[in-house]
Amino acid sequence: MKKYIQKSLMLSAIICIIITLVSFLCFEYREEMKLNFLIVIMSFLGIGIHYFTAYTFYDSFLKELVCKYVLVETMVLVIGIFSGWFIKTNWWMSFVYVTPVFVLAYLLGITQLKRYVQAINLKLVEKKAGQSYEE
Amino acid sequence: MVSAIFYIESVDKRTFIYTKEMVYRSEKRLYQLENELKEYDFVKVNRTCLVNINELVHIKTLSNSRLEAELTNGEKIIVSRTYILEIKRKIF
């Protein structure tokens, strides 16, 4: 079920990007296109932040998590203020948007990580069993 | 013998090679050894450490979501989440 939801979400993202891109190239530029393009740019930068913090703070999970949240929040705040998503006095609204996305992305990441670790451990056990049998 | 190496670690720009009984210092940098050992069963587990996967016992998820690899000599090494997919590919 998880994989089904993941794939359908991925498909919806592809549909949004392609429709926006085709509309942008064939028709006139409209304001809602800007939002889609900004989401694509933010996702690109967000993944960059994810890899950067995981690489830099590989030995401290808490540092990684805090740094990641601060960087993502700053990015959304800066992009949001410049593109008029929220006015300067309403800047705290960015926390309302960022926190649920951050928590969901974190939970998805942890689930996938646990799956990888399980698969690795299973393979290691199989390898050891194979080696013992050969000996 | 390459298979006698447990892991290779870079500490303060110096590279150390750990075998069962000895620790050797290498003049080469970790990325150079990583390239040279590409055909062997070595995989990067964090940005400073290259592990022989034949000496890997298991990977454990700690309570704070950190990952730790245990080697056959009992040593424990921190595994970065960034490299987990690479480890999986190498083992499979």
mmCIF file with all atom_site columns, C-alpha atoms in Angstrom:
data_model
loop_
_atom_site.group_PDB
_atom_site.id
_atom_site.type_symbol
_atom_site.label_atom_id
_atom_site.label_alt_id
_atom_site.label_comp_id
_atom_site.label_asym_id
_atom_site.label_entity_id
_atom_site.label_seq_id
_atom_site.pdbx_PDB_ins_code
_atom_site.Cartn_x
_atom_site.Cartn_y
_atom_site.Cartn_z
_atom_site.occupancy
_atom_site.B_iso_or_equiv
_atom_site.pdbx_formal_charge
_atom_site.auth_seq_id
_atom_site.auth_comp_id
_atom_site.auth_asym_id
_atom_site.auth_atom_id
_atom_site.pdbx_PDB_model_num
ATOM 1   C CA . MET A 1 1   ? 0.000  0.000   0.000   1.00 0.00 ? 1   MET A CA 1
ATOM 2   C CA . LYS A 1 2   ? 2.844  2.386   0.922   1.00 0.00 ? 2   LYS A CA 1
ATOM 3   C CA . LYS A 1 3   ? 4.523  1.781   -2.421  1.00 0.00 ? 3   LYS A CA 1
ATOM 4   C CA . TYR A 1 4   ? 1.199  2.355   -4.192  1.00 0.00 ? 4   TYR A CA 1
ATOM 5   C CA . ILE A 1 5   ? 0.748  5.725   -2.458  1.00 0.00 ? 5   ILE A CA 1
ATOM 6   C CA . GLN A 1 6   ? 4.399  6.647   -3.107  1.00 0.00 ? 6   GLN A CA 1
ATOM 7   C CA . LYS A 1 7   ? 4.055  5.875   -6.811  1.00 0.00 ? 7   LYS A CA 1
ATOM 8   C CA . SER A 1 8   ? 0.747  7.713   -7.178  1.00 0.00 ? 8   SER A CA 1
ATOM 9   C CA . LEU A 1 9   ? 2.265  10.788  -5.476  1.00 0.00 ? 9   LEU A CA 1
ATOM 10  C CA . MET A 1 10  ? 5.255  10.608  -7.798  1.00 0.00 ? 10  MET A CA 1
ATOM 11  C CA . LEU A 1 11  ? 2.910  10.366  -10.783 1.00 0.00 ? 11  LEU A CA 1
ATOM 12  C CA . SER A 1 12  ? 0.920  13.387  -9.586  1.00 0.00 ? 12  SER A CA 1
ATOM 13  C CA . ALA A 1 13  ? 4.176  15.381  -9.297  1.00 0.00 ? 13  ALA A CA 1
ATOM 14  C CA . ILE A 1 14  ? 5.175  14.396  -12.847 1.00 0.00 ? 14  ILE A CA 1
ATOM 15  C CA . ILE A 1 15  ? 1.710  15.334  -14.184 1.00 0.00 ? 15  ILE A CA 1
ATOM 16  C CA . CYS A 1 16  ? 1.871  18.771  -12.456 1.00 0.00 ? 16  CYS A CA 1
ATOM 17  C CA . ILE A 1 17  ? 5.373  19.488  -13.788 1.00 0.00 ? 17  ILE A CA 1
ATOM 18  C CA . ILE A 1 18  ? 4.658  18.372  -17.359 1.00 0.00 ? 18  ILE A CA 1
ATOM 19  C CA . ILE A 1 19  ? 1.330  20.228  -17.590 1.00 0.00 ? 19  ILE A CA 1
ATOM 20  C CA . THR A 1 20  ? 2.898  23.420  -16.202 1.00 0.00 ? 20  THR A CA 1
ATOM 21  C CA . LEU A 1 21  ? 5.902  23.153  -18.537 1.00 0.00 ? 21  LEU A CA 1
ATOM 22  C CA . VAL A 1 22  ? 3.776  22.490  -21.637 1.00 0.00 ? 22  VAL A CA 1
ATOM 23  C CA . SER A 1 23  ? 1.367  25.326  -20.699 1.00 0.00 ? 23  SER A CA 1
ATOM 24  C CA . PHE A 1 24  ? 4.334  27.655  -20.135 1.00 0.00 ? 24  PHE A CA 1
ATOM 25  C CA . LEU A 1 25  ? 5.855  26.809  -23.538 1.00 0.00 ? 25  LEU A CA 1
ATOM 26  C CA . CYS A 1 26  ? 2.609  26.831  -25.556 1.00 0.00 ? 26  CYS A CA 1
ATOM 27  C CA . PHE A 1 27  ? 0.506  29.509  -23.853 1.00 0.00 ? 27  PHE A CA 1
ATOM 28  C CA . GLU A 1 28  ? 1.131  32.695  -21.893 1.00 0.00 ? 28  GLU A CA 1
ATOM 29  C CA . TYR A 1 29  ? 2.793  32.767  -18.466 1.00 0.00 ? 29  TYR A CA 1
ATOM 30  C CA . ARG A 1 30  ? 0.323  32.702  -15.598 1.00 0.00 ? 30  ARG A CA 1
ATOM 31  C CA . GLU A 1 31  ? 0.814  33.337  -11.865 1.00 0.00 ? 31  GLU A CA 1
ATOM 32  C CA . GLU A 1 32  ? -0.012 29.751  -10.768 1.00 0.00 ? 32  GLU A CA 1
ATOM 33  C CA . MET A 1 33  ? 2.833  28.438  -12.934 1.00 0.00 ? 33  MET A CA 1
ATOM 34  C CA . LYS A 1 34  ? 5.265  30.349  -10.727 1.00 0.00 ? 34  LYS A CA 1
ATOM 35  C CA . LEU A 1 35  ? 4.116  28.325  -7.691  1.00 0.00 ? 35  LEU A CA 1
ATOM 36  C CA . ASN A 1 36  ? 4.777  25.014  -9.463  1.00 0.00 ? 36  ASN A CA 1
ATOM 37  C CA . PHE A 1 37  ? 8.216  26.138  -10.645 1.00 0.00 ? 37  PHE A CA 1
ATOM 38  C CA . LEU A 1 38  ? 9.095  27.370  -7.151  1.00 0.00 ? 38  LEU A CA 1
ATOM 39  C CA . ILE A 1 39  ? 8.040  24.016  -5.642  1.00 0.00 ? 39  ILE A CA 1
ATOM 40  C CA . VAL A 1 40  ? 10.343 22.216  -8.118  1.00 0.00 ? 40  VAL A CA 1
ATOM 41  C CA . ILE A 1 41  ? 13.240 24.563  -7.242  1.00 0.00 ? 41  ILE A CA 1
ATOM 42  C CA . MET A 1 42  ? 12.566 24.171  -3.501  1.00 0.00 ? 42  MET A CA 1
ATOM 43  C CA . SER A 1 43  ? 12.516 20.369  -3.778  1.00 0.00 ? 43  SER A CA 1
ATOM 44  C CA . PHE A 1 44  ? 15.829 20.491  -5.672  1.00 0.00 ? 44  PHE A CA 1
ATOM 45  C CA . LEU A 1 45  ? 17.404 22.692  -2.981  1.00 0.00 ? 45  LEU A CA 1
ATOM 46  C CA . GLY A 1 46  ? 15.787 20.622  -0.194  1.00 0.00 ? 46  GLY A CA 1
ATOM 47  C CA . ILE A 1 47  ? 17.394 17.403  -1.441  1.00 0.00 ? 47  ILE A CA 1
ATOM 48  C CA . GLY A 1 48  ? 20.707 19.279  -1.626  1.00 0.00 ? 48  GLY A CA 1
ATOM 49  C CA . ILE A 1 49  ? 20.279 20.343  2.021   1.00 0.00 ? 49  ILE A CA 1
ATOM 50  C CA . HIS A 1 50  ? 19.414 16.745  2.960   1.00 0.00 ? 50  HIS A CA 1
ATOM 51  C CA . TYR A 1 51  ? 22.631 15.355  1.439   1.00 0.00 ? 51  TYR A CA 1
ATOM 52  C CA . PHE A 1 52  ? 24.769 18.209  2.739   1.00 0.00 ? 52  PHE A CA 1
ATOM 53  C CA . THR A 1 53  ? 23.625 17.805  6.369   1.00 0.00 ? 53  THR A CA 1
ATOM 54  C CA . ALA A 1 54  ? 23.795 13.979  6.238   1.00 0.00 ? 54  ALA A CA 1
ATOM 55  C CA . TYR A 1 55  ? 27.368 14.211  4.909   1.00 0.00 ? 55  TYR A CA 1
ATOM 56  C CA . THR A 1 56  ? 28.534 16.905  7.327   1.00 0.00 ? 56  THR A CA 1
ATOM 57  C CA . PHE A 1 57  ? 26.908 15.646  10.539  1.00 0.00 ? 57  PHE A CA 1
ATOM 58  C CA . TYR A 1 58  ? 27.059 11.884  9.911   1.00 0.00 ? 58  TYR A CA 1
ATOM 59  C CA . ASP A 1 59  ? 28.162 11.250  13.513  1.00 0.00 ? 59  ASP A CA 1
ATOM 60  C CA . SER A 1 60  ? 25.433 13.271  15.225  1.00 0.00 ? 60  SER A CA 1
ATOM 61  C CA . PHE A 1 61  ? 21.804 12.681  14.360  1.00 0.00 ? 61  PHE A CA 1
ATOM 62  C CA . LEU A 1 62  ? 20.520 15.577  16.473  1.00 0.00 ? 62  LEU A CA 1
ATOM 63  C CA . LYS A 1 63  ? 22.884 18.096  14.852  1.00 0.00 ? 63  LYS A CA 1
ATOM 64  C CA . GLU A 1 64  ? 21.886 16.796  11.430  1.00 0.00 ? 64  GLU A CA 1
ATOM 65  C CA . LEU A 1 65  ? 18.172 17.092  12.168  1.00 0.00 ? 65  LEU A CA 1
ATOM 66  C CA . VAL A 1 66  ? 18.366 20.578  13.733  1.00 0.00 ? 66  VAL A CA 1
ATOM 67  C CA . CYS A 1 67  ? 20.638 21.919  10.989  1.00 0.00 ? 67  CYS A CA 1
ATOM 68  C CA . LYS A 1 68  ? 18.413 20.430  8.293   1.00 0.00 ? 68  LYS A CA 1
ATOM 69  C CA . TYR A 1 69  ? 15.278 21.987  9.801   1.00 0.00 ? 69  TYR A CA 1
ATOM 70  C CA . VAL A 1 70  ? 16.894 25.415  10.198  1.00 0.00 ? 70  VAL A CA 1
ATOM 71  C CA . LEU A 1 71  ? 18.187 25.416  6.596   1.00 0.00 ? 71  LEU A CA 1
ATOM 72  C CA . VAL A 1 72  ? 14.888 24.213  5.105   1.00 0.00 ? 72  VAL A CA 1
ATOM 73  C CA . GLU A 1 73  ? 12.921 26.710  7.181   1.00 0.00 ? 73  GLU A CA 1
ATOM 74  C CA . THR A 1 74  ? 15.238 29.570  6.140   1.00 0.00 ? 74  THR A CA 1
ATOM 75  C CA . MET A 1 75  ? 14.946 28.556  2.484   1.00 0.00 ? 75  MET A CA 1
ATOM 76  C CA . VAL A 1 76  ? 11.131 28.524  2.603   1.00 0.00 ? 76  VAL A CA 1
ATOM 77  C CA . LEU A 1 77  ? 11.081 31.814  4.520   1.00 0.00 ? 77  LEU A CA 1
ATOM 78  C CA . VAL A 1 78  ? 13.344 33.592  2.024   1.00 0.00 ? 78  VAL A CA 1
ATOM 79  C CA . ILE A 1 79  ? 11.613 32.201  -1.088  1.00 0.00 ? 79  ILE A CA 1
ATOM 80  C CA . GLY A 1 80  ? 8.187  32.741  0.515   1.00 0.00 ? 80  GLY A CA 1
ATOM 81  C CA . ILE A 1 81  ? 8.798  36.384  1.429   1.00 0.00 ? 81  ILE A CA 1
ATOM 82  C CA . PHE A 1 82  ? 10.272 37.217  -1.993  1.00 0.00 ? 82  PHE A CA 1
ATOM 83  C CA . SER A 1 83  ? 7.463  35.517  -3.876  1.00 0.00 ? 83  SER A CA 1
ATOM 84  C CA . GLY A 1 84  ? 4.731  36.926  -1.644  1.00 0.00 ? 84  GLY A CA 1
ATOM 85  C CA . TRP A 1 85  ? 3.434  33.681  -0.126  1.00 0.00 ? 85  TRP A CA 1
ATOM 86  C CA . PHE A 1 86  ? 3.239  35.386  3.246   1.00 0.00 ? 86  PHE A CA 1
ATOM 87  C CA . ILE A 1 87  ? 3.779  38.961  4.322   1.00 0.00 ? 87  ILE A CA 1
ATOM 88  C CA . LYS A 1 88  ? 6.696  39.859  6.602   1.00 0.00 ? 88  LYS A CA 1
ATOM 89  C CA . THR A 1 89  ? 4.500  40.155  9.722   1.00 0.00 ? 89  THR A CA 1
ATOM 90  C CA . ASN A 1 90  ? 3.068  36.704  9.005   1.00 0.00 ? 90  ASN A CA 1
ATOM 91  C CA . TRP A 1 91  ? 6.455  34.986  8.615   1.00 0.00 ? 91  TRP A CA 1
ATOM 92  C CA . TRP A 1 92  ? 5.619  32.399  11.317  1.00 0.00 ? 92  TRP A CA 1
ATOM 93  C CA . MET A 1 93  ? 3.182  30.819  8.834   1.00 0.00 ? 93  MET A CA 1
ATOM 94  C CA . SER A 1 94  ? 6.216  29.235  7.149   1.00 0.00 ? 94  SER A CA 1
ATOM 95  C CA . PHE A 1 95  ? 6.590  27.001  10.233  1.00 0.00 ? 95  PHE A CA 1
ATOM 96  C CA . VAL A 1 96  ? 3.009  25.809  9.741   1.00 0.00 ? 96  VAL A CA 1
ATOM 97  C CA . TYR A 1 97  ? 3.855  24.779  6.185   1.00 0.00 ? 97  TYR A CA 1
ATOM 98  C CA . VAL A 1 98  ? 7.353  23.415  6.738   1.00 0.00 ? 98  VAL A CA 1
ATOM 99  C CA . THR A 1 99  ? 6.881  21.345  9.911   1.00 0.00 ? 99  THR A CA 1
ATOM 100 C CA . PRO A 1 100 ? 4.309  18.789  8.597   1.00 0.00 ? 100 PRO A CA 1
ATOM 101 C CA . VAL A 1 101 ? 6.274  18.319  5.332   1.00 0.00 ? 101 VAL A CA 1
ATOM 102 C CA . PHE A 1 102 ? 9.503  17.911  7.306   1.00 0.00 ? 102 PHE A CA 1
ATOM 103 C CA . VAL A 1 103 ? 7.980  15.368  9.727   1.00 0.00 ? 103 VAL A CA 1
ATOM 104 C CA . LEU A 1 104 ? 6.382  13.349  6.896   1.00 0.00 ? 104 LEU A CA 1
ATOM 105 C CA . ALA A 1 105 ? 9.600  13.330  4.842   1.00 0.00 ? 105 ALA A CA 1
ATOM 106 C CA . TYR A 1 106 ? 11.557 12.295  7.948   1.00 0.00 ? 106 TYR A CA 1
ATOM 107 C CA . LEU A 1 107 ? 9.172  9.399   8.724   1.00 0.00 ? 107 LEU A CA 1
ATOM 108 C CA . LEU A 1 108 ? 9.299  8.193   5.114   1.00 0.00 ? 108 LEU A CA 1
ATOM 109 C CA . GLY A 1 109 ? 13.112 8.373   5.190   1.00 0.00 ? 109 GLY A CA 1
ATOM 110 C CA . ILE A 1 110 ? 13.315 6.394   8.441   1.00 0.00 ? 110 ILE A CA 1
ATOM 111 C CA . THR A 1 111 ? 10.968 3.671   7.106   1.00 0.00 ? 111 THR A CA 1
ATOM 112 C CA . GLN A 1 112 ? 13.031 3.275   3.951   1.00 0.00 ? 112 GLN A CA 1
ATOM 113 C CA . LEU A 1 113 ? 16.269 3.248   5.938   1.00 0.00 ? 113 LEU A CA 1
ATOM 114 C CA . LYS A 1 114 ? 15.001 0.466   8.214   1.00 0.00 ? 114 LYS A CA 1
ATOM 115 C CA . ARG A 1 115 ? 14.034 -1.572  5.141   1.00 0.00 ? 115 ARG A CA 1
ATOM 116 C CA . TYR A 1 116 ? 17.531 -1.186  3.684   1.00 0.00 ? 116 TYR A CA 1
ATOM 117 C CA . VAL A 1 117 ? 19.164 -2.182  6.983   1.00 0.00 ? 117 VAL A CA 1
ATOM 118 C CA . GLN A 1 118 ? 16.913 -5.261  7.277   1.00 0.00 ? 118 GLN A CA 1
ATOM 119 C CA . ALA A 1 119 ? 17.769 -6.335  3.712   1.00 0.00 ? 119 ALA A CA 1
ATOM 120 C CA . ILE A 1 120 ? 21.510 -5.819  4.318   1.00 0.00 ? 120 ILE A CA 1
ATOM 121 C CA . ASN A 1 121 ? 21.448 -7.820  7.563   1.00 0.00 ? 121 ASN A CA 1
ATOM 122 C CA . LEU A 1 122 ? 19.493 -10.620 5.925   1.00 0.00 ? 122 LEU A CA 1
ATOM 123 C CA . LYS A 1 123 ? 22.011 -10.816 3.088   1.00 0.00 ? 123 LYS A CA 1
ATOM 124 C CA . LEU A 1 124 ? 24.923 -10.793 5.558   1.00 0.00 ? 124 LEU A CA 1
ATOM 125 C CA . VAL A 1 125 ? 23.367 -13.711 7.465   1.00 0.00 ? 125 VAL A CA 1
ATOM 126 C CA . GLU A 1 126 ? 22.863 -15.606 4.183   1.00 0.00 ? 126 GLU A CA 1
ATOM 127 C CA . LYS A 1 127 ? 26.483 -14.957 3.193   1.00 0.00 ? 127 LYS A CA 1
ATOM 128 C CA . LYS A 1 128 ? 27.804 -16.208 6.546   1.00 0.00 ? 128 LYS A CA 1
ATOM 129 C CA . ALA A 1 129 ? 25.585 -19.300 6.348   1.00 0.00 ? 129 ALA A CA 1
ATOM 130 C CA . GLY A 1 130 ? 26.895 -19.975 2.814   1.00 0.00 ? 130 GLY A CA 1
ATOM 131 C CA . GLN A 1 131 ? 30.491 -19.585 3.995   1.00 0.00 ? 131 GLN A CA 1
ATOM 132 C CA . SER A 1 132 ? 29.947 -21.988 6.948   1.00 0.00 ? 132 SER A CA 1
ATOM 133 C CA . TYR A 1 133 ? 28.384 -24.550 4.597   1.00 0.00 ? 133 TYR A CA 1
ATOM 134 C CA . GLU A 1 134 ? 31.375 -24.332 2.213   1.00 0.00 ? 134 GLU A CA 1
ATOM 135 C CA . GLU A 1 135 ? 33.815 -24.779 5.117   1.00 0.00 ? 135 GLU A CA 1
ATOM 136 C CA . MET B 2 1   ? 46.759 -9.301  1.313   1.00 0.00 ? 1   MET B CA 1
ATOM 137 C CA . VAL B 2 2   ? 43.794 -7.041  0.730   1.00 0.00 ? 2   VAL B CA 1
ATOM 138 C CA . SER B 2 3   ? 41.375 -9.537  2.314   1.00 0.00 ? 3   SER B CA 1
ATOM 139 C CA . ALA B 2 4   ? 43.241 -9.203  5.650   1.00 0.00 ? 4   ALA B CA 1
ATOM 140 C CA . ILE B 2 5   ? 42.161 -5.550  5.932   1.00 0.00 ? 5   ILE B CA 1
ATOM 141 C CA . PHE B 2 6   ? 39.250 -4.916  8.252   1.00 0.00 ? 6   PHE B CA 1
ATOM 142 C CA . TYR B 2 7   ? 38.807 -1.248  7.530   1.00 0.00 ? 7   TYR B CA 1
ATOM 143 C CA . ILE B 2 8   ? 40.639 1.887   6.438   1.00 0.00 ? 8   ILE B CA 1
ATOM 144 C CA . GLU B 2 9   ? 40.140 5.132   8.279   1.00 0.00 ? 9   GLU B CA 1
ATOM 145 C CA . SER B 2 10  ? 41.147 8.701   7.655   1.00 0.00 ? 10  SER B CA 1
ATOM 146 C CA . VAL B 2 11  ? 41.944 10.719  10.799  1.00 0.00 ? 11  VAL B CA 1
ATOM 147 C CA . ASP B 2 12  ? 43.162 14.329  10.503  1.00 0.00 ? 12  ASP B CA 1
ATOM 148 C CA . LYS B 2 13  ? 44.199 13.811  6.861   1.00 0.00 ? 13  LYS B CA 1
ATOM 149 C CA . ARG B 2 14  ? 46.213 10.706  7.817   1.00 0.00 ? 14  ARG B CA 1
ATOM 150 C CA . THR B 2 15  ? 45.125 7.296   6.619   1.00 0.00 ? 15  THR B CA 1
ATOM 151 C CA . PHE B 2 16  ? 45.284 4.181   8.763   1.00 0.00 ? 16  PHE B CA 1
ATOM 152 C CA . ILE B 2 17  ? 44.781 0.593   7.624   1.00 0.00 ? 17  ILE B CA 1
ATOM 153 C CA . TYR B 2 18  ? 43.447 -1.801  10.250  1.00 0.00 ? 18  TYR B CA 1
ATOM 154 C CA . THR B 2 19  ? 44.029 -5.551  9.999   1.00 0.00 ? 19  THR B CA 1
ATOM 155 C CA . LYS B 2 20  ? 43.282 -8.206  12.612  1.00 0.00 ? 20  LYS B CA 1
ATOM 156 C CA . GLU B 2 21  ? 46.479 -7.601  14.560  1.00 0.00 ? 21  GLU B CA 1
ATOM 157 C CA . MET B 2 22  ? 48.174 -4.546  13.108  1.00 0.00 ? 22  MET B CA 1
ATOM 158 C CA . VAL B 2 23  ? 47.500 -0.942  12.204  1.00 0.00 ? 23  VAL B CA 1
ATOM 159 C CA . TYR B 2 24  ? 49.439 0.499   9.280   1.00 0.00 ? 24  TYR B CA 1
ATOM 160 C CA . ARG B 2 25  ? 49.745 4.102   8.192   1.00 0.00 ? 25  ARG B CA 1
ATOM 161 C CA . SER B 2 26  ? 49.367 4.813   4.515   1.00 0.00 ? 26  SER B CA 1
ATOM 162 C CA . GLU B 2 27  ? 50.785 7.790   2.648   1.00 0.00 ? 27  GLU B CA 1
ATOM 163 C CA . LYS B 2 28  ? 47.808 7.689   0.330   1.00 0.00 ? 28  LYS B CA 1
ATOM 164 C CA . ARG B 2 29  ? 44.583 9.572   0.904   1.00 0.00 ? 29  ARG B CA 1
ATOM 165 C CA . LEU B 2 30  ? 41.325 7.724   1.531   1.00 0.00 ? 30  LEU B CA 1
ATOM 166 C CA . TYR B 2 31  ? 39.857 8.588   -1.882  1.00 0.00 ? 31  TYR B CA 1
ATOM 167 C CA . GLN B 2 32  ? 42.975 7.191   -3.590  1.00 0.00 ? 32  GLN B CA 1
ATOM 168 C CA . LEU B 2 33  ? 42.649 3.896   -1.709  1.00 0.00 ? 33  LEU B CA 1
ATOM 169 C CA . GLU B 2 34  ? 38.922 3.901   -2.429  1.00 0.00 ? 34  GLU B CA 1
ATOM 170 C CA . ASN B 2 35  ? 39.690 4.059   -6.160  1.00 0.00 ? 35  ASN B CA 1
ATOM 171 C CA . GLU B 2 36  ? 42.380 1.386   -5.944  1.00 0.00 ? 36  GLU B CA 1
ATOM 172 C CA . LEU B 2 37  ? 40.139 -0.974  -3.992  1.00 0.00 ? 37  LEU B CA 1
ATOM 173 C CA . LYS B 2 38  ? 37.089 -0.504  -6.219  1.00 0.00 ? 38  LYS B CA 1
ATOM 174 C CA . GLU B 2 39  ? 37.297 -4.062  -7.540  1.00 0.00 ? 39  GLU B CA 1
ATOM 175 C CA . TYR B 2 40  ? 37.552 -5.530  -4.059  1.00 0.00 ? 40  TYR B CA 1
ATOM 176 C CA . ASP B 2 41  ? 34.850 -5.881  -1.407  1.00 0.00 ? 41  ASP B CA 1
ATOM 177 C CA . PHE B 2 42  ? 35.311 -2.472  0.154   1.00 0.00 ? 42  PHE B CA 1
ATOM 178 C CA . VAL B 2 43  ? 32.582 0.055   0.706   1.00 0.00 ? 43  VAL B CA 1
ATOM 179 C CA . LYS B 2 44  ? 32.524 3.549   2.177   1.00 0.00 ? 44  LYS B CA 1
ATOM 180 C CA . VAL B 2 45  ? 30.344 3.649   5.306   1.00 0.00 ? 45  VAL B CA 1
ATOM 181 C CA . ASN B 2 46  ? 30.946 7.256   6.221   1.00 0.00 ? 46  ASN B CA 1
ATOM 182 C CA . ARG B 2 47  ? 33.088 10.026  4.783   1.00 0.00 ? 47  ARG B CA 1
ATOM 183 C CA . THR B 2 48  ? 36.183 8.898   6.727   1.00 0.00 ? 48  THR B CA 1
ATOM 184 C CA . CYS B 2 49  ? 35.928 5.113   6.652   1.00 0.00 ? 49  CYS B CA 1
ATOM 185 C CA . LEU B 2 50  ? 36.166 2.295   4.115   1.00 0.00 ? 50  LEU B CA 1
ATOM 186 C CA . VAL B 2 51  ? 35.066 -1.145  5.332   1.00 0.00 ? 51  VAL B CA 1
ATOM 187 C CA . ASN B 2 52  ? 35.736 -4.663  4.048   1.00 0.00 ? 52  ASN B CA 1
ATOM 188 C CA . ILE B 2 53  ? 32.185 -6.041  3.665   1.00 0.00 ? 53  ILE B CA 1
ATOM 189 C CA . ASN B 2 54  ? 33.407 -9.591  4.304   1.00 0.00 ? 54  ASN B CA 1
ATOM 190 C CA . GLU B 2 55  ? 34.223 -8.484  7.855   1.00 0.00 ? 55  GLU B CA 1
ATOM 191 C CA . LEU B 2 56  ? 30.805 -6.935  8.414   1.00 0.00 ? 56  LEU B CA 1
ATOM 192 C CA . VAL B 2 57  ? 28.597 -8.808  10.914  1.00 0.00 ? 57  VAL B CA 1
ATOM 193 C CA . HIS B 2 58  ? 25.540 -6.600  10.903  1.00 0.00 ? 58  HIS B CA 1
ATOM 194 C CA . ILE B 2 59  ? 24.252 -3.033  10.878  1.00 0.00 ? 59  ILE B CA 1
ATOM 195 C CA . LYS B 2 60  ? 22.267 -1.850  13.837  1.00 0.00 ? 60  LYS B CA 1
ATOM 196 C CA . THR B 2 61  ? 19.794 1.046   14.073  1.00 0.00 ? 61  THR B CA 1
ATOM 197 C CA . LEU B 2 62  ? 20.413 2.823   17.348  1.00 0.00 ? 62  LEU B CA 1
ATOM 198 C CA . SER B 2 63  ? 17.646 4.515   19.339  1.00 0.00 ? 63  SER B CA 1
ATOM 199 C CA . ASN B 2 64  ? 18.643 7.979   18.096  1.00 0.00 ? 64  ASN B CA 1
ATOM 200 C CA . SER B 2 65  ? 18.323 6.834   14.453  1.00 0.00 ? 65  SER B CA 1
ATOM 201 C CA . ARG B 2 66  ? 22.070 6.556   14.052  1.00 0.00 ? 66  ARG B CA 1
ATOM 202 C CA . LEU B 2 67  ? 23.477 3.482   12.342  1.00 0.00 ? 67  LEU B CA 1
ATOM 203 C CA . GLU B 2 68  ? 26.305 1.366   13.624  1.00 0.00 ? 68  GLU B CA 1
ATOM 204 C CA . ALA B 2 69  ? 28.171 -1.441  11.870  1.00 0.00 ? 69  ALA B CA 1
ATOM 205 C CA . GLU B 2 70  ? 29.722 -4.256  13.843  1.00 0.00 ? 70  GLU B CA 1
ATOM 206 C CA . LEU B 2 71  ? 32.792 -5.982  12.437  1.00 0.00 ? 71  LEU B CA 1
ATOM 207 C CA . THR B 2 72  ? 33.965 -9.556  13.042  1.00 0.00 ? 72  THR B CA 1
ATOM 208 C CA . ASN B 2 73  ? 36.628 -8.277  15.462  1.00 0.00 ? 73  ASN B CA 1
ATOM 209 C CA . GLY B 2 74  ? 33.907 -6.639  17.572  1.00 0.00 ? 74  GLY B CA 1
ATOM 210 C CA . GLU B 2 75  ? 34.717 -3.083  16.546  1.00 0.00 ? 75  GLU B CA 1
ATOM 211 C CA . LYS B 2 76  ? 31.834 -0.732  15.939  1.00 0.00 ? 76  LYS B CA 1
ATOM 212 C CA . ILE B 2 77  ? 31.807 1.917   13.241  1.00 0.00 ? 77  ILE B CA 1
ATOM 213 C CA . ILE B 2 78  ? 29.286 4.689   12.609  1.00 0.00 ? 78  ILE B CA 1
ATOM 214 C CA . VAL B 2 79  ? 27.466 4.331   9.311   1.00 0.00 ? 79  VAL B CA 1
ATOM 215 C CA . SER B 2 80  ? 26.220 7.417   7.538   1.00 0.00 ? 80  SER B CA 1
ATOM 216 C CA . ARG B 2 81  ? 22.698 7.208   6.157   1.00 0.00 ? 81  ARG B CA 1
ATOM 217 C CA . THR B 2 82  ? 23.986 8.755   2.923   1.00 0.00 ? 82  THR B CA 1
ATOM 218 C CA . TYR B 2 83  ? 26.008 5.625   2.174   1.00 0.00 ? 83  TYR B CA 1
ATOM 219 C CA . ILE B 2 84  ? 23.418 2.981   3.088   1.00 0.00 ? 84  ILE B CA 1
ATOM 220 C CA . LEU B 2 85  ? 22.210 2.484   -0.481  1.00 0.00 ? 85  LEU B CA 1
ATOM 221 C CA . GLU B 2 86  ? 25.804 2.092   -1.684  1.00 0.00 ? 86  GLU B CA 1
ATOM 222 C CA . ILE B 2 87  ? 26.409 -0.555  1.024   1.00 0.00 ? 87  ILE B CA 1
ATOM 223 C CA . LYS B 2 88  ? 23.264 -2.413  -0.048  1.00 0.00 ? 88  LYS B CA 1
ATOM 224 C CA . ARG B 2 89  ? 24.356 -2.371  -3.712  1.00 0.00 ? 89  ARG B CA 1
ATOM 225 C CA . LYS B 2 90  ? 27.819 -3.671  -2.831  1.00 0.00 ? 90  LYS B CA 1
ATOM 226 C CA . ILE B 2 91  ? 26.505 -6.487  -0.630  1.00 0.00 ? 91  ILE B CA 1
ATOM 227 C CA . PHE B 2 92  ? 23.870 -7.618  -3.143  1.00 0.00 ? 92  PHE B CA 1
#
